[in-house]
CSV table of C-alpha atoms in Angstrom, one decimal:
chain,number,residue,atom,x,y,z
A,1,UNK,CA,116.7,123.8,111.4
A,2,UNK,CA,113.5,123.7,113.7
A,3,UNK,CA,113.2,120.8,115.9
A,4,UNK,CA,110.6,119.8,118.9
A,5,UNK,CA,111.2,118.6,121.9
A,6,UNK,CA,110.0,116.0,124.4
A,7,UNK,CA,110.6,113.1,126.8
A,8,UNK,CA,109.1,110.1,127.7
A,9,UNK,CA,106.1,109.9,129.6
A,10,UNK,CA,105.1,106.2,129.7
A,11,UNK,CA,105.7,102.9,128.2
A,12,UNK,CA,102.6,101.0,126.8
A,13,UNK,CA,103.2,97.1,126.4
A,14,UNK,CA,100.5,96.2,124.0
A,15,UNK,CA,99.1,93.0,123.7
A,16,UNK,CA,98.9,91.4,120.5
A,17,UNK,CA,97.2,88.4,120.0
A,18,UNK,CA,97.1,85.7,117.6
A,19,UNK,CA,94.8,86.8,114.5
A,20,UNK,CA,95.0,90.6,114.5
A,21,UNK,CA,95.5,92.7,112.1
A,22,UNK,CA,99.0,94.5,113.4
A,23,UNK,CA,98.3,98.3,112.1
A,24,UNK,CA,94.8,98.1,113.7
A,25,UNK,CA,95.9,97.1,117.2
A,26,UNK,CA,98.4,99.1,117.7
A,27,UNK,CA,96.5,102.3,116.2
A,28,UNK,CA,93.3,101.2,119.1
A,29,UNK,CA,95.8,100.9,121.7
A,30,UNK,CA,96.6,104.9,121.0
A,31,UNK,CA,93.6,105.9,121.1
A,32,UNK,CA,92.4,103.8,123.9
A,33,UNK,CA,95.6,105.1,126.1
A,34,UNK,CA,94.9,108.8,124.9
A,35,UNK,CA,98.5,108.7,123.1
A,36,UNK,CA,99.1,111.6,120.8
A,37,UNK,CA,102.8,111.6,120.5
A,38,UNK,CA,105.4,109.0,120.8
A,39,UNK,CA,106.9,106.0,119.3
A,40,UNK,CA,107.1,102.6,118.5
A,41,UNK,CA,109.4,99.0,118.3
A,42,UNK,CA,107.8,95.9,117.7
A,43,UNK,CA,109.0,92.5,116.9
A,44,UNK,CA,107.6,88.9,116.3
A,45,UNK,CA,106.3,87.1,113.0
A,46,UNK,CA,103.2,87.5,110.8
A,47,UNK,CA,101.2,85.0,108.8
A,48,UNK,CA,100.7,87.4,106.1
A,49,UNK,CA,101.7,91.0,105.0
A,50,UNK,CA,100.6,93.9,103.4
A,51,UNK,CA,103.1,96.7,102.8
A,52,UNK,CA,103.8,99.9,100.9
A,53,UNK,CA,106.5,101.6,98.9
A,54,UNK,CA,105.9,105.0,98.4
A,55,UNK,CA,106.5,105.9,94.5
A,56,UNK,CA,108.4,109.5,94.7
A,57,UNK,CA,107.5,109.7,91.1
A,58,UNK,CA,103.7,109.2,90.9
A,59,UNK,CA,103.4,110.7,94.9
A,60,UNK,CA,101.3,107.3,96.0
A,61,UNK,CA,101.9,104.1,98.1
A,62,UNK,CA,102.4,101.0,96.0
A,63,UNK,CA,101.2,97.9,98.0
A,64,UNK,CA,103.3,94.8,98.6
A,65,UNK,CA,101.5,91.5,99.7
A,66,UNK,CA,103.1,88.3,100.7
A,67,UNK,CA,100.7,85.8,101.8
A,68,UNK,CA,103.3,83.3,104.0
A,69,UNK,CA,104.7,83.3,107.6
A,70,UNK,CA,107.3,86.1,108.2
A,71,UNK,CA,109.3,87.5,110.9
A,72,UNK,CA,109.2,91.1,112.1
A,73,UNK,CA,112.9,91.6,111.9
A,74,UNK,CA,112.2,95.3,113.3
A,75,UNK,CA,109.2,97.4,113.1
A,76,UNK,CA,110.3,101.0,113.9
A,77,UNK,CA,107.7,104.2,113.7
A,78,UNK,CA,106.1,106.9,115.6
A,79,UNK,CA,102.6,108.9,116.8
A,80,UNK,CA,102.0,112.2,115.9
A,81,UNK,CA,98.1,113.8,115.1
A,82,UNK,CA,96.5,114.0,111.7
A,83,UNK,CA,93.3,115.5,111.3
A,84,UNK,CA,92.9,116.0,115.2
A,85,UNK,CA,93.5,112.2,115.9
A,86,UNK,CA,96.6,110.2,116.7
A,87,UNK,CA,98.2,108.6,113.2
A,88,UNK,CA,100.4,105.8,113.6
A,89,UNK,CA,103.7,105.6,110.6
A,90,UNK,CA,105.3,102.7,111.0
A,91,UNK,CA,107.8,100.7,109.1
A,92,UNK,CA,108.4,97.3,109.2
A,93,UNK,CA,111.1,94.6,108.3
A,94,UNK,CA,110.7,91.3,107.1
A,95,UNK,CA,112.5,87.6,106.8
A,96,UNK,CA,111.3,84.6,105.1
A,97,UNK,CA,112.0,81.6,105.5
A,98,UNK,CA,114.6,82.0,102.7
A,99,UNK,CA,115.8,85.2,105.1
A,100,UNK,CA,115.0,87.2,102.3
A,101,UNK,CA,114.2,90.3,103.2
A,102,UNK,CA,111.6,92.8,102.4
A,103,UNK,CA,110.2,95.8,104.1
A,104,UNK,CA,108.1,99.0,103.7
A,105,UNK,CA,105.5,101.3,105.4
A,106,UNK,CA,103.1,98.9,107.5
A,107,UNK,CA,99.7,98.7,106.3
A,108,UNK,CA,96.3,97.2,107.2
A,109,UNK,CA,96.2,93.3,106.1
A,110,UNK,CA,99.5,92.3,108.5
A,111,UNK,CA,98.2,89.5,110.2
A,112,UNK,CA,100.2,88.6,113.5
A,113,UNK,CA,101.3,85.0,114.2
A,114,UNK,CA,102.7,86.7,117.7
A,115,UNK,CA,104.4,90.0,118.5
A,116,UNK,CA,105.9,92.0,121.0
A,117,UNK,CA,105.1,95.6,120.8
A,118,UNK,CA,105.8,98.8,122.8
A,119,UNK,CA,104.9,102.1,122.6
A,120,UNK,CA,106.7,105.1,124.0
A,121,UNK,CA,104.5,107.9,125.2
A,122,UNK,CA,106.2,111.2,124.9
A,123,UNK,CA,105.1,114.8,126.2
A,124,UNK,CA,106.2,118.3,125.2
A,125,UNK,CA,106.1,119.9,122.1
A,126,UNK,CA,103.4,118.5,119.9
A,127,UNK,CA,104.1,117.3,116.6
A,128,UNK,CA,101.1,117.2,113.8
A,129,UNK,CA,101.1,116.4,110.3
A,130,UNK,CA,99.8,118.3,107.5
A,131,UNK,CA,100.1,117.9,103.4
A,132,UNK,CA,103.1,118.5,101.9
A,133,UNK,CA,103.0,119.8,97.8
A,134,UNK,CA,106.3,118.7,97.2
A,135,UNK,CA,106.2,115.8,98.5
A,136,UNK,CA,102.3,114.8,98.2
A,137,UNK,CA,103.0,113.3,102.1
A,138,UNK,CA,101.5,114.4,105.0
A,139,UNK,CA,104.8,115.5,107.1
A,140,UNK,CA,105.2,116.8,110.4
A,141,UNK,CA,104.6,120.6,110.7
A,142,UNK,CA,107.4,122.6,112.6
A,143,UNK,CA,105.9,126.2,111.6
A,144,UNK,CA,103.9,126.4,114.7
């Protein structure tokens, strides 16, 4: 088993207003704070979502949509670099008003009522994705 290793560096407390588009803001908030490696929590309710489920059979993301208000029962993922520039993979929990609950890989077209979202710089070992065959997913790379 190879592993990485690092620690954390700084905690980023990103402002999410009313309106934005969840994915986008906190993808512009690594890249405006020079994060390349770290992790995420974020909590709060959307308006609408837009989420995946990634089919092991056909190797593709099917996309979920539920246009009503939600709550973020957890939202849980991580930074590492793809293609050169920090990648954000983040999954995401949801209640309705029913406190049914759905989830999947966040995607663009999550539309925040309000949030709460922090971001966990880490330094040390880098991690970076590239494509996996097997898996048709772009994984984190622990040959270097």
């Amino acid at each position: 088993m190879k592993k990485r290793q690092q620690t954390i560096k700084r905690v980023i407390w990103v402002e999410v207003k009313y309106g934005d588009d969840l994915l986008k803001t906190i993808s512009t908030a690594c890249l405006e704070n020079n994060i390349k490696s770290g992790f995420i929590t974020v909590i709060g309710a959307l308006q609408k979502a837009k989420f995946g489920y990634y089919s092991q059979k056909e190797k593709r993301y099917r996309e979920n949509s539920i246009k009503e208000p939600l709550e973020i029962i957890s939202g849980l993922g991580n930074v590492s670099i793809k293609d050169g520039k920090p990648f954000v993979h983040l999954h995401i929990s949801l209640a309705d008003k029913k406190g049914n609950v759905f989830g999947g890989h966040l995607n663009e077209g999550c539309i925040v009522f309000a949030a709460e979202c922090a971001i966990f710089e880490l330094e040390g070992d880098k991690l970076k994705r590239k494509f996996d065959e097997l898996t048709g997913l772009s994984l984190w790379d622990f040959s270097q």
